[in-house]
mmCIF file of C-alpha atoms in Angstrom:
data_model
loop_
_atom_site.group_PDB
_atom_site.id
_atom_site.type_symbol
_atom_site.label_atom_id
_atom_site.label_comp_id
_atom_site.label_asym_id
_atom_site.label_seq_id
_atom_site.Cartn_x
_atom_site.Cartn_y
_atom_site.Cartn_z
ATOM 1 C CA MET A 1 -66.486 150.746 -113.882
ATOM 2 C CA ASN A 2 -65.416 147.161 -114.438
ATOM 3 C CA ARG A 3 -66.124 144.268 -112.091
ATOM 4 C CA PRO A 4 -63.257 144.110 -109.541
ATOM 5 C CA GLU A 5 -61.417 141.011 -108.423
ATOM 6 C CA ALA A 6 -60.777 142.555 -105.024
ATOM 7 C CA LEU A 7 -62.293 145.325 -102.895
ATOM 8 C CA LEU A 8 -59.864 147.138 -100.597
ATOM 9 C CA LEU A 9 -61.412 149.191 -97.805
ATOM 10 C CA ASP A 10 -60.138 151.906 -95.514
ATOM 11 C CA PHE A 11 -60.858 151.234 -91.835
ATOM 12 C CA GLY A 12 -61.899 154.490 -90.153
ATOM 13 C CA GLY A 13 -64.729 156.209 -92.015
ATOM 14 C CA VAL A 14 -65.462 153.198 -94.235
ATOM 15 C CA ILE A 15 -65.634 150.028 -92.136
ATOM 16 C CA VAL A 16 -66.354 151.941 -88.940
ATOM 17 C CA GLU A 17 -67.534 155.362 -87.883
ATOM 18 C CA THR A 18 -65.346 156.919 -85.210
ATOM 19 C CA VAL A 19 -66.257 159.419 -82.504
ATOM 20 C CA LYS A 20 -63.524 161.126 -80.483
ATOM 21 C CA ARG A 21 -63.710 160.563 -76.715
ATOM 22 C CA PRO A 22 -63.187 163.916 -74.910
ATOM 23 C CA SER A 23 -61.530 162.274 -71.903
ATOM 24 C CA TRP A 24 -59.008 160.198 -73.823
ATOM 25 C CA ALA A 25 -55.930 162.347 -73.166
ATOM 26 C CA ALA A 26 -56.581 162.628 -69.438
ATOM 27 C CA GLU A 27 -57.117 158.867 -69.173
ATOM 28 C CA LEU A 28 -53.959 158.078 -71.117
ATOM 29 C CA ALA A 29 -51.963 160.644 -69.136
ATOM 30 C CA ALA A 30 -53.074 159.055 -65.872
ATOM 31 C CA GLU A 31 -51.838 155.663 -67.081
ATOM 32 C CA VAL A 32 -48.523 157.061 -68.322
ATOM 33 C CA HIS A 33 -48.030 158.975 -65.068
ATOM 34 C CA ALA A 34 -48.723 155.803 -63.074
ATOM 35 C CA LEU A 35 -46.162 153.964 -65.233
ATOM 36 C CA LEU A 36 -43.543 156.611 -64.466
ATOM 37 C CA VAL A 37 -44.336 156.564 -60.741
ATOM 38 C CA ARG A 38 -44.027 152.770 -60.595
ATOM 39 C CA THR A 39 -40.436 153.098 -61.770
ATOM 40 C CA GLY A 40 -39.706 155.673 -59.084
ATOM 41 C CA PHE A 41 -39.885 158.775 -61.299
ATOM 42 C CA ASP A 42 -41.958 161.637 -59.922
ATOM 43 C CA GLY A 43 -40.638 164.583 -61.914
ATOM 44 C CA LEU A 44 -43.830 165.129 -63.961
ATOM 45 C CA THR A 45 -47.428 165.652 -62.905
ATOM 46 C CA ALA A 46 -50.311 163.923 -64.632
ATOM 47 C CA GLU A 47 -51.450 167.338 -65.857
ATOM 48 C CA GLU A 48 -48.065 167.987 -67.484
ATOM 49 C CA VAL A 49 -48.155 164.580 -69.136
ATOM 50 C CA GLU A 50 -51.649 165.270 -70.463
ATOM 51 C CA SER A 51 -50.594 168.642 -71.852
ATOM 52 C CA ASP A 52 -47.716 167.048 -73.753
ATOM 53 C CA ILE A 53 -49.897 164.223 -75.056
ATOM 54 C CA ARG A 54 -52.415 166.742 -76.400
ATOM 55 C CA ALA A 55 -49.622 168.803 -77.964
ATOM 56 C CA ALA A 56 -48.206 165.669 -79.581
ATOM 57 C CA ALA A 57 -51.605 164.713 -81.028
ATOM 58 C CA ARG A 58 -51.996 168.166 -82.525
ATOM 59 C CA ALA A 59 -48.476 168.167 -83.969
ATOM 60 C CA ASP A 60 -49.053 164.669 -85.339
ATOM 61 C CA LYS A 61 -52.172 165.900 -87.161
ATOM 62 C CA TYR A 62 -50.169 168.636 -88.885
ATOM 63 C CA TRP A 63 -47.429 166.119 -89.712
ATOM 64 C CA LYS A 64 -49.969 163.737 -91.262
ATOM 65 C CA ASP A 65 -51.410 166.539 -93.388
ATOM 66 C CA SER A 66 -47.922 167.389 -94.622
ATOM 67 C CA THR A 67 -47.158 163.796 -95.627
ATOM 68 C CA SER A 68 -50.099 163.822 -98.034
ATOM 69 C CA ARG A 69 -48.056 166.180 -100.205
ATOM 70 C CA GLN A 70 -45.303 163.549 -100.528
ATOM 71 C CA PHE A 71 -45.422 160.846 -103.187
ATOM 72 C CA ALA A 72 -44.216 157.990 -100.981
ATOM 73 C CA PRO A 73 -44.414 159.011 -97.304
ATOM 74 C CA GLU A 74 -43.128 156.771 -94.554
ATOM 75 C CA GLU A 75 -45.129 156.184 -91.383
ATOM 76 C CA MET A 76 -44.292 157.641 -88.003
ATOM 77 C CA THR A 77 -42.744 154.970 -85.785
ATOM 78 C CA HIS A 78 -44.171 154.366 -82.337
ATOM 79 C CA ARG A 79 -40.805 155.187 -80.782
ATOM 80 C CA ARG A 80 -40.490 158.464 -82.650
ATOM 81 C CA PHE A 81 -43.995 159.556 -81.708
ATOM 82 C CA TRP A 82 -43.351 159.148 -77.985
ATOM 83 C CA ALA A 83 -39.705 160.252 -77.964
ATOM 84 C CA GLU A 84 -40.018 163.284 -80.230
ATOM 85 C CA PHE A 85 -43.666 164.334 -80.211
ATOM 86 C CA VAL A 86 -44.686 163.631 -76.599
ATOM 87 C CA ALA A 87 -41.571 163.473 -74.429
ATOM 88 C CA THR A 88 -39.225 165.864 -76.273
ATOM 89 C CA ASP A 89 -38.512 168.015 -73.194
ATOM 90 C CA TRP A 90 -38.934 165.359 -70.517
ATOM 91 C CA PRO A 91 -36.024 164.290 -68.316
ATOM 92 C CA GLU A 92 -33.991 161.562 -70.010
ATOM 93 C CA ARG A 93 -35.165 158.801 -67.696
ATOM 94 C CA ALA A 94 -38.861 159.481 -68.372
ATOM 95 C CA ARG A 95 -38.274 159.948 -72.081
ATOM 96 C CA THR A 96 -36.400 156.646 -72.294
ATOM 97 C CA LEU A 97 -39.152 154.774 -70.464
ATOM 98 C CA VAL A 98 -41.973 155.875 -72.776
ATOM 99 C CA THR A 99 -39.743 155.236 -75.794
ATOM 100 C CA VAL A 100 -39.192 151.653 -74.637
ATOM 101 C CA GLU A 101 -42.935 151.247 -74.027
ATOM 102 C CA ALA A 102 -43.918 153.101 -77.206
ATOM 103 C CA THR A 103 -45.760 150.279 -78.981
ATOM 104 C CA PRO A 104 -48.122 149.340 -76.129
ATOM 105 C CA LEU A 105 -48.614 153.038 -75.379
ATOM 106 C CA CYS A 106 -49.642 153.700 -78.994
ATOM 107 C CA LYS A 107 -52.074 150.814 -78.794
ATOM 108 C CA ARG A 108 -53.526 152.172 -75.580
ATOM 109 C CA MET A 109 -53.820 155.621 -77.153
ATOM 110 C CA GLY A 110 -55.713 154.117 -80.082
ATOM 111 C CA GLU A 111 -58.062 152.253 -77.750
ATOM 112 C CA LEU A 112 -58.848 155.321 -75.646
ATOM 113 C CA ARG A 113 -58.983 158.005 -78.317
ATOM 114 C CA SER A 114 -62.153 157.013 -80.176
ATOM 115 C CA ASP A 115 -65.299 154.951 -79.944
ATOM 116 C CA ARG A 116 -65.971 152.861 -83.046
ATOM 117 C CA LYS A 117 -69.221 151.665 -84.571
ATOM 118 C CA LEU A 118 -69.552 149.359 -87.558
ATOM 119 C CA ARG A 119 -71.088 151.201 -90.489
ATOM 120 C CA THR A 120 -74.550 149.993 -91.427
ATOM 121 C CA GLY A 121 -74.446 147.471 -94.242
ATOM 122 C CA MET A 122 -70.773 146.521 -93.882
ATOM 123 C CA THR A 123 -71.452 142.927 -92.843
ATOM 124 C CA GLU A 124 -73.786 142.443 -95.814
ATOM 125 C CA LEU A 125 -71.263 144.056 -98.161
ATOM 126 C CA LEU A 126 -68.470 141.681 -97.146
ATOM 127 C CA ALA A 127 -70.711 138.630 -97.392
ATOM 128 C CA ALA A 128 -71.876 139.656 -100.882
ATOM 129 C CA CYS A 129 -68.285 140.137 -102.011
ATOM 130 C CA TRP A 130 -67.355 136.586 -101.076
ATOM 131 C CA GLU A 131 -70.541 135.254 -102.683
ATOM 132 C CA HIS A 132 -69.653 136.910 -105.987
ATOM 133 C CA GLY A 133 -65.944 136.120 -106.016
ATOM 134 C CA VAL A 134 -64.684 139.561 -105.001
ATOM 135 C CA VAL A 135 -62.002 139.305 -102.317
ATOM 136 C CA PRO A 136 -62.241 142.015 -99.634
ATOM 137 C CA GLY A 137 -59.324 143.450 -97.681
ATOM 138 C CA VAL A 138 -58.334 146.381 -95.476
ATOM 139 C CA VAL A 139 -55.760 149.078 -96.305
ATOM 140 C CA SER A 140 -55.567 151.785 -93.670
ATOM 141 C CA ASN A 141 -53.307 154.366 -92.059
ATOM 142 C CA SER A 142 -53.080 153.707 -88.341
ATOM 143 C CA LEU A 143 -51.299 154.724 -85.180
ATOM 144 C CA SER A 144 -51.778 151.135 -84.023
ATOM 145 C CA GLY A 145 -53.018 148.535 -86.463
ATOM 146 C CA ALA A 146 -53.362 146.172 -83.505
ATOM 147 C CA VAL A 147 -56.349 148.223 -82.328
ATOM 148 C CA HIS A 148 -58.038 147.793 -85.705
ATOM 149 C CA ARG A 149 -57.271 144.071 -85.765
ATOM 150 C CA ASP A 150 -58.769 143.682 -82.297
ATOM 151 C CA TYR A 151 -61.921 145.472 -83.443
ATOM 152 C CA MET A 152 -62.248 143.281 -86.534
ATOM 153 C CA THR A 153 -61.900 140.174 -84.366
ATOM 154 C CA ALA A 154 -64.411 141.407 -81.771
ATOM 155 C CA ALA A 155 -66.882 142.251 -84.555
ATOM 156 C CA GLY A 156 -66.457 138.800 -86.119
ATOM 157 C CA LEU A 157 -65.041 140.312 -89.309
ATOM 158 C CA ASP A 158 -61.425 139.184 -89.178
ATOM 159 C CA ASP A 159 -62.244 136.075 -91.212
ATOM 160 C CA GLN A 160 -64.329 138.136 -93.654
ATOM 161 C CA VAL A 161 -61.296 139.958 -95.059
ATOM 162 C CA ALA A 162 -58.379 138.232 -96.767
ATOM 163 C CA VAL A 163 -55.711 140.778 -95.880
ATOM 164 C CA GLN A 164 -55.220 143.679 -93.473
ATOM 165 C CA VAL A 165 -52.520 146.257 -94.257
ATOM 166 C CA TYR A 166 -51.857 148.909 -91.603
ATOM 167 C CA SER A 167 -49.359 151.712 -91.993
ATOM 168 C CA ASP A 168 -47.642 151.388 -88.618
ATOM 169 C CA GLU A 169 -46.996 147.712 -89.335
ATOM 170 C CA VAL A 170 -45.550 148.159 -92.840
ATOM 171 C CA GLY A 171 -43.711 151.461 -92.327
ATOM 172 C CA VAL A 172 -45.375 153.490 -95.107
ATOM 173 C CA ARG A 173 -48.604 155.484 -95.148
ATOM 174 C CA LYS A 174 -51.175 156.616 -97.679
ATOM 175 C CA PRO A 175 -51.037 158.281 -100.155
ATOM 176 C CA ASN A 176 -47.948 156.127 -100.674
ATOM 177 C CA PRO A 177 -49.179 153.719 -103.407
ATOM 178 C CA GLU A 178 -47.138 150.930 -101.820
ATOM 179 C CA MET A 179 -49.934 150.527 -99.258
ATOM 180 C CA ILE A 180 -52.334 149.329 -101.948
ATOM 181 C CA ARG A 181 -49.634 147.456 -103.849
ATOM 182 C CA LEU A 182 -48.747 145.457 -100.729
ATOM 183 C CA ALA A 183 -52.347 144.284 -100.436
ATOM 184 C CA CYS A 184 -52.507 143.486 -104.152
ATOM 185 C CA ARG A 185 -49.329 141.421 -104.042
ATOM 186 C CA SER A 186 -50.647 139.561 -101.024
ATOM 187 C CA LEU A 187 -53.879 138.727 -102.866
ATOM 188 C CA GLY A 188 -52.178 137.997 -106.186
ATOM 189 C CA VAL A 189 -54.201 140.603 -108.079
ATOM 190 C CA ASP A 190 -53.250 143.513 -110.293
ATOM 191 C CA PRO A 191 -54.153 146.991 -108.990
ATOM 192 C CA ALA A 192 -56.056 147.600 -112.224
ATOM 193 C CA ASP A 193 -58.460 144.835 -111.141
ATOM 194 C CA VAL A 194 -59.097 146.368 -107.710
ATOM 195 C CA TRP A 195 -61.455 148.969 -106.314
ATOM 196 C CA TYR A 196 -60.116 151.032 -103.441
ATOM 197 C CA VAL A 197 -62.610 152.659 -101.070
ATOM 198 C CA GLY A 198 -61.640 155.473 -98.704
ATOM 199 C CA ASP A 199 -63.195 158.538 -97.110
ATOM 200 C CA ASN A 200 -60.495 161.197 -97.648
ATOM 201 C CA TYR A 201 -59.391 162.993 -100.795
ATOM 202 C CA ASP A 202 -55.820 163.825 -99.726
ATOM 203 C CA ARG A 203 -54.935 160.293 -98.647
ATOM 204 C CA ASP A 204 -57.337 157.793 -100.183
ATOM 205 C CA VAL A 205 -58.280 159.256 -103.567
ATOM 206 C CA ILE A 206 -54.685 160.238 -104.284
ATOM 207 C CA CYS A 207 -53.401 156.836 -103.140
ATOM 208 C CA GLY A 208 -55.798 154.987 -105.431
ATOM 209 C CA ALA A 209 -54.834 157.144 -108.394
ATOM 210 C CA ARG A 210 -51.116 156.686 -107.756
ATOM 211 C CA ALA A 211 -51.465 152.916 -107.367
ATOM 212 C CA GLY A 212 -53.365 152.668 -110.657
ATOM 213 C CA VAL A 213 -56.415 150.908 -109.246
ATOM 214 C CA GLY A 214 -59.341 150.090 -111.502
ATOM 215 C CA ALA A 215 -61.547 152.493 -109.547
ATOM 216 C CA THR A 216 -61.253 154.707 -106.505
ATOM 217 C CA VAL A 217 -64.515 155.077 -104.608
ATOM 218 C CA LEU A 218 -65.023 157.845 -102.069
ATOM 219 C CA MET A 219 -67.311 156.876 -99.192
ATOM 220 C CA VAL A 220 -68.621 159.938 -97.400
ATOM 221 C CA SER A 221 -67.802 160.215 -93.687
ATOM 222 C CA ALA A 222 -67.603 162.964 -91.086
ATOM 223 C CA SER A 223 -64.036 163.750 -92.181
ATOM 224 C CA THR A 224 -64.508 163.728 -95.967
ATOM 225 C CA ASP A 225 -64.929 167.492 -96.283
ATOM 226 C CA LYS A 226 -61.948 168.232 -94.025
ATOM 227 C CA ILE A 227 -59.506 168.650 -96.907
ATOM 228 C CA PRO A 228 -56.209 170.330 -95.879
ATOM 229 C CA TYR A 229 -55.503 171.558 -99.431
ATOM 230 C CA ALA A 230 -56.726 171.255 -102.994
ATOM 231 C CA VAL A 231 -56.566 167.787 -104.562
ATOM 232 C CA ARG A 232 -56.617 167.404 -108.348
ATOM 233 C CA GLN A 233 -57.402 163.686 -108.429
ATOM 234 C CA SER A 234 -61.066 162.672 -108.444
ATOM 235 C CA PRO A 235 -62.786 159.419 -107.458
ATOM 236 C CA GLN A 236 -64.541 157.347 -110.102
ATOM 237 C CA ALA A 237 -67.590 157.221 -107.840
ATOM 238 C CA THR A 238 -68.892 158.617 -104.556
ATOM 239 C CA VAL A 239 -71.181 156.655 -102.233
ATOM 240 C CA GLU A 240 -72.878 157.525 -98.971
ATOM 241 C CA ASP A 241 -72.415 154.237 -97.119
ATOM 242 C CA PRO A 242 -71.655 150.501 -97.481
ATOM 243 C CA ARG A 243 -75.153 149.794 -98.778
ATOM 244 C CA ALA A 244 -74.672 152.267 -101.618
ATOM 245 C CA LEU A 245 -71.285 150.701 -102.346
ATOM 246 C CA LEU A 246 -72.936 147.284 -102.565
ATOM 247 C CA ARG A 247 -75.478 148.632 -105.048
ATOM 248 C CA LEU A 248 -72.619 150.005 -107.138
ATOM 249 C CA LEU A 249 -70.887 146.626 -107.096
ATOM 250 C CA GLU A 250 -74.104 144.820 -107.990
ATOM 251 C CA GLN A 251 -74.231 146.745 -111.250
ATOM 252 C CA THR A 252 -71.000 144.978 -112.280
ATOM 253 C CA TRP A 253 -72.416 141.550 -111.359
ATOM 254 C CA MET A 254 -75.385 141.743 -113.733
#
């Protein structure tokens, strides 16, 4: 594996570990219900809203799995998620309201759905990259990239990455190779001179192979073994955590 000019990292599973919050749907439903009530609509209970939010999340998971079989999938828009996945059978007035408010509602869903913890060694990894002339960046699928940006800022890491590419902001999603190519064009580097690091076979490993990166590195996370179907592409290396990734990079700096 050759020394890279840039290191592109997935967000969930690589930069952070995520843990689902059991109460997220009930909390979000309460906020959505309150929003509807404030506008004078009382045709849905909070329990009905929660049921539809949970159904939408499940349907969205199946939809995401299906897009990994496409070469260049587009991302779900915020408006489509709320209009077609959550509020499909709601009265028109309620459906219109959540469609109008779709972007802030997606952000709120992202904030409530999971707790995030920076993976051990990530800060040291980013600092070492800059010290050795390797430019780090983020390339990640996301319901709301704004949530990820807020986390990076709160963690003091927003100025430690040169670019952040999130699927909901650019309209395409991994394994669409355009995700990686967008970051490469922004950094002025060729994909062949980049390492891409992700934690999923069906999105990250395939995306790296399709984009023609110099190396695709699989970082093991809680979701790595949750493969929806067989994937023929293989990573050039597998690491357990950011510290192991740094050791792999250090071999190219000798």
